[in-house]
Amino acid sequence: MDTTSLTGKELAAALNAETKQRAAALAEQGGAPRLVLVVANDDPASGWYVGSLQRAAGRLGIDCDTVDLGADATADAIRAELSKLSADPGVHAVMLQTPLPAGVGLDDVSGAIAAEKDVDGVSPLSLGRLAAGLPGFPPATAEAVVELARRHDIPLAGRHVAVVGRSNVVGKPLAHLLLAENATVTVCHSRTTDLPAVTSAADVVVAAVGRAGLITGDHVREGAVVIDVGTNEGPDGGIVGDVDAASVTGKAAALSPVPGGVGPVTTALLMRHVVQATEAARA
């Protein structure tokens, strides 16, 4: 069987083209959209990601500033900064970069981000609104999975989707987004008994656990669609996914590549959220 590559580059380009137009219109009306990234770590991978977001924002006409609180920042200091930015009318979007300092959990501080500026949907309020089917920003990575499937004409309604991973960043919010698409969803995790039996019964498998090569051909039925959300460091220092692509290729009908699949769509959606937040603030 030929395995179609579910690339995200074309979709990201289309999203970015629209975002750039909307950002330009906003700039003419009252100034460019402004995103502020809050960082409290000295992690090299985090630094690379922040840089990539700044470059992406710059290409689209979005102002992007960074507040570096240092790797030893306290939960109180992080909450105070997030509250200040949330109250600043000159800031349209706020994003808290992980990892956080030792002893500080995302749940401890993310509630300080105002929901209307929480463009990556990390706060308890944003997640609650998603679960209740109310307007708000979903986590961009979870949303990217649905948008990628839509772009490649992969039907979700009525189909069985197995989501491997139950994080608040991808797994749980993705389950709600898939339910909104009328999919039948199974959420798998480290305590799932006989994972291959569960995933191989699904029409679509989404791997989002952060373990390189966890999902193999044994986890996938013939003709299934596999979407790989994982970004792990490979043996050679490159980026690899949660799916063992070699063993899945030829068995799955379609597979998203890593890199080049979900990743570029995630960044494009984040930038679209910034523009949407700015438009809502000025409405």
Coordinates of C-alpha atoms in Angstrom, one line a residue:
M1 CA 0.0 0.0 0.0
D2 CA 1.2 3.5 -0.8
T3 CA 1.3 5.7 2.2
T4 CA 0.3 9.3 1.6
S5 CA 2.4 11.9 3.3
L6 CA 0.2 14.4 5.3
T7 CA 2.4 17.4 5.0
G8 CA 1.5 20.6 6.7
K9 CA 3.6 23.1 4.7
E10 CA 0.9 23.9 2.1
L11 CA -1.8 24.4 4.8
A12 CA 0.6 26.5 6.9
A13 CA 1.3 28.7 3.9
A14 CA -2.4 29.2 3.2
L15 CA -3.1 30.1 6.8
N16 CA -0.2 32.4 7.0
A17 CA -1.2 34.2 3.8
E18 CA -4.6 35.0 5.3
T19 CA -3.1 35.9 8.7
K20 CA -0.7 38.4 7.0
Q21 CA -3.6 40.1 5.2
R22 CA -5.6 40.4 8.4
A23 CA -2.6 41.7 10.4
A24 CA -1.9 44.3 7.7
A25 CA -5.5 45.5 8.0
L26 CA -5.2 45.7 11.7
A27 CA -2.0 47.7 11.5
E28 CA -3.6 50.3 9.2
Q29 CA -6.6 50.6 11.6
G30 CA -4.7 51.0 14.9
G31 CA -1.3 49.3 15.0
A32 CA 0.0 45.8 14.5
P33 CA -1.2 42.9 16.6
R34 CA 1.1 42.4 19.6
L35 CA 2.1 39.0 21.1
V36 CA 4.2 38.8 24.3
L37 CA 6.1 35.5 25.1
V38 CA 6.9 34.9 28.8
V39 CA 9.9 32.8 29.4
A40 CA 11.2 31.4 32.7
N41 CA 13.8 28.9 31.7
D42 CA 17.3 28.6 30.1
D43 CA 16.4 25.5 28.0
P44 CA 18.1 25.6 24.6
A45 CA 15.1 23.9 22.8
S46 CA 12.8 26.4 24.3
G47 CA 15.0 29.2 23.2
W48 CA 15.0 27.9 19.7
Y49 CA 11.2 27.7 19.7
V50 CA 10.8 31.2 21.0
G51 CA 13.1 32.4 18.2
S52 CA 11.1 30.6 15.6
L53 CA 7.9 32.2 16.9
Q54 CA 9.5 35.6 16.8
R55 CA 10.6 35.0 13.2
A56 CA 7.2 33.7 12.2
A57 CA 5.5 36.7 13.8
G58 CA 7.8 39.1 12.0
R59 CA 7.1 37.6 8.6
L60 CA 3.4 38.1 9.2
G61 CA 3.4 41.7 10.5
I62 CA 2.8 40.8 14.1
D63 CA 4.9 42.5 16.9
C64 CA 6.4 39.9 19.2
D65 CA 8.2 40.7 22.4
T66 CA 9.8 38.4 25.0
V67 CA 9.8 38.8 28.7
D68 CA 12.5 36.7 30.3
L69 CA 11.9 36.1 34.0
G70 CA 14.9 33.8 34.4
A71 CA 15.1 30.1 35.2
D72 CA 14.8 30.7 38.9
A73 CA 11.5 32.7 38.7
T74 CA 8.9 31.9 41.4
A75 CA 5.3 31.0 40.7
D76 CA 4.3 34.4 42.2
A77 CA 6.6 36.3 39.9
I78 CA 5.3 34.4 36.8
R79 CA 1.7 34.9 37.9
A80 CA 2.3 38.6 38.5
E81 CA 3.8 39.1 35.0
L82 CA 1.0 37.2 33.3
S83 CA -1.6 39.3 35.2
K84 CA 0.1 42.5 34.2
L85 CA 0.2 41.6 30.6
S86 CA -3.4 40.4 30.6
A87 CA -4.4 43.8 32.0
D88 CA -2.3 45.8 29.4
P89 CA -4.6 47.0 26.5
G90 CA -1.5 47.3 24.3
V91 CA -0.9 43.5 24.5
H92 CA -3.3 41.4 22.5
A93 CA -2.0 37.9 23.1
V94 CA 0.1 36.3 25.8
M95 CA 1.9 32.9 25.6
L96 CA 3.8 31.2 28.5
Q97 CA 6.7 29.2 27.3
T98 CA 7.6 25.9 28.9
P99 CA 9.5 24.3 30.6
L100 CA 8.9 26.2 33.8
P101 CA 11.3 26.4 36.8
A102 CA 11.5 23.4 39.1
G103 CA 8.6 23.3 41.5
V104 CA 6.3 25.4 39.3
G105 CA 3.6 23.7 37.4
L106 CA 1.7 25.1 34.4
D107 CA -1.5 24.7 36.4
D108 CA 0.0 26.9 39.2
V109 CA 0.4 29.9 36.9
S110 CA -1.6 29.6 33.7
G111 CA -4.8 30.8 35.3
A112 CA -3.4 34.3 35.4
I113 CA -3.6 34.6 31.6
A114 CA -6.9 36.3 30.5
A115 CA -8.9 33.9 28.4
E116 CA -9.3 36.4 25.6
K117 CA -5.4 36.6 25.3
D118 CA -4.7 33.0 26.0
V119 CA -3.8 32.2 22.3
D120 CA -2.4 28.7 23.1
G121 CA -5.4 27.7 25.3
V122 CA -3.4 26.6 28.3
S123 CA -5.4 28.1 31.2
P124 CA -8.0 26.1 33.1
L125 CA -10.7 28.6 31.9
S126 CA -9.7 28.1 28.3
L127 CA -9.7 24.3 28.6
G128 CA -13.0 24.4 30.4
R129 CA -14.6 26.5 27.7
L130 CA -13.3 24.0 25.1
A131 CA -14.8 21.1 27.1
A132 CA -18.1 22.9 27.3
G133 CA -18.2 23.8 23.6
L134 CA -17.9 27.5 24.3
P135 CA -15.9 30.0 22.2
G136 CA -12.2 30.3 23.0
F137 CA -8.8 29.4 21.8
P138 CA -7.9 25.7 21.8
P139 CA -4.3 24.6 22.2
A140 CA -2.8 25.1 18.8
T141 CA -1.2 21.7 18.5
A142 CA -4.5 19.9 19.1
E143 CA -6.2 22.2 16.7
A144 CA -3.5 21.5 14.1
V145 CA -4.3 17.8 14.1
V146 CA -7.9 18.5 13.1
E147 CA -7.0 21.1 10.5
L148 CA -4.4 18.8 9.0
A149 CA -7.0 16.1 8.6
R150 CA -9.4 18.5 7.1
R151 CA -6.8 19.8 4.6
H152 CA -6.1 16.3 3.4
D153 CA -9.8 15.4 3.1
I154 CA -9.7 12.8 5.9
P155 CA -13.2 12.3 7.2
L156 CA -13.6 12.3 11.0
A157 CA -17.3 12.2 11.5
G158 CA -18.4 8.7 12.6
R159 CA -14.9 7.3 12.5
H160 CA -13.0 5.8 15.5
V161 CA -10.0 7.9 16.5
A162 CA -7.5 6.6 19.0
V163 CA -5.5 9.4 20.7
V164 CA -2.4 8.2 22.4
G165 CA -1.6 10.7 25.1
R166 CA -3.7 12.5 27.7
S167 CA -1.9 15.8 28.3
N168 CA -3.7 19.0 28.8
V169 CA -1.7 20.4 25.9
V170 CA -2.7 17.8 23.2
G171 CA -4.5 14.7 24.2
K172 CA -7.4 15.9 26.3
P173 CA -8.2 19.1 24.2
L174 CA -7.8 17.1 21.0
A175 CA -10.4 14.6 22.3
H176 CA -12.9 17.4 22.7
L177 CA -12.1 18.9 19.3
L178 CA -12.6 15.4 17.7
L179 CA -15.9 15.0 19.5
A180 CA -17.0 18.3 18.0
E181 CA -16.2 16.8 14.6
N182 CA -18.5 13.8 15.5
A183 CA -15.7 11.3 15.8
T184 CA -15.8 8.4 18.2
V185 CA -12.8 8.9 20.4
T186 CA -10.7 6.6 22.6
V187 CA -8.0 8.3 24.7
C188 CA -5.1 5.9 25.4
H189 CA -2.3 6.4 28.0
S190 CA 0.4 4.6 30.0
R191 CA -2.1 2.5 31.9
T192 CA -4.0 1.3 28.8
T193 CA -4.0 -2.5 28.7
D194 CA -2.8 -3.9 25.3
L195 CA -2.2 -0.6 23.5
P196 CA -1.7 -2.3 20.1
A197 CA -5.1 -4.0 20.3
V198 CA -6.8 -0.6 21.0
T199 CA -5.0 1.4 18.4
S200 CA -5.2 -1.2 15.7
A201 CA -9.0 -1.1 16.0
A202 CA -9.1 2.6 15.1
D203 CA -9.5 4.3 11.7
V204 CA -7.2 7.1 12.8
V205 CA -4.4 7.0 15.3
V206 CA -2.9 10.2 16.8
A207 CA 0.4 9.8 18.6
A208 CA 1.0 12.5 21.2
V209 CA 3.1 11.1 24.1
G210 CA 6.6 12.3 23.6
R211 CA 8.2 8.9 23.2
A212 CA 10.2 8.3 20.1
G213 CA 9.1 5.4 18.0
L214 CA 6.4 4.2 20.4
I215 CA 3.8 3.6 17.7
T216 CA 4.9 0.9 15.3
G217 CA 3.2 -1.1 12.5
D218 CA 1.9 -3.5 15.2
H219 CA -0.3 -0.6 16.5
V220 CA -1.9 0.3 13.2
R221 CA -4.4 -1.6 11.1
E222 CA -4.1 -1.8 7.3
G223 CA -5.4 1.4 5.7
A224 CA -5.5 3.5 8.9
V225 CA -4.5 7.2 9.0
V226 CA -1.7 8.0 11.4
I227 CA -1.0 11.6 12.7
D228 CA 2.3 12.0 14.5
V229 CA 2.4 14.9 17.0
G230 CA 5.7 13.9 18.7
T231 CA 8.8 15.9 18.5
N232 CA 11.7 14.0 20.1
E233 CA 15.5 14.2 19.8
G234 CA 16.7 11.4 17.6
P235 CA 20.0 9.5 18.0
D236 CA 21.7 11.9 15.5
G237 CA 20.4 15.0 17.1
G238 CA 17.6 15.5 14.6
I239 CA 13.8 15.6 15.4
V240 CA 11.8 12.4 15.3
G241 CA 8.2 11.6 16.0
D242 CA 6.4 9.2 18.3
V243 CA 5.8 6.9 15.3
D244 CA 8.3 4.5 13.9
A245 CA 7.7 5.7 10.3
A246 CA 9.6 2.9 8.7
S247 CA 7.3 0.2 10.1
V248 CA 4.1 2.1 9.5
T249 CA 4.9 3.1 5.9
G250 CA 3.3 0.7 3.5
K251 CA 0.6 -0.4 6.1
A252 CA -1.0 3.0 6.9
A253 CA -3.0 4.8 4.2
A254 CA -1.5 8.1 5.3
L255 CA 1.1 9.3 7.8
S256 CA 2.1 12.9 8.8
P257 CA 5.9 13.5 8.7
V258 CA 8.1 14.7 11.5
P259 CA 9.2 17.4 10.9
G260 CA 6.9 19.1 8.4
G261 CA 3.5 17.7 9.4
V262 CA 1.7 19.1 12.5
G263 CA 4.5 21.5 13.5
P264 CA 4.2 24.2 10.8
V265 CA 0.4 24.1 11.1
T266 CA 0.7 24.7 14.9
T267 CA 2.8 27.8 14.5
A268 CA 0.5 29.1 11.8
L269 CA -2.6 28.6 14.0
L270 CA -0.9 30.4 16.9
M271 CA -0.3 33.4 14.7
R272 CA -3.9 33.3 13.5
H273 CA -5.1 33.2 17.1
V274 CA -3.0 36.4 17.8
V275 CA -4.8 38.2 14.9
Q276 CA -8.2 36.9 16.1
A277 CA -7.5 38.1 19.6
T278 CA -6.6 41.5 18.3
E279 CA -9.7 41.7 16.1
A280 CA -11.9 40.8 19.1
A281 CA -10.3 43.4 21.3
R282 CA -11.0 46.1 18.7
A283 CA -14.5 45.0 17.8

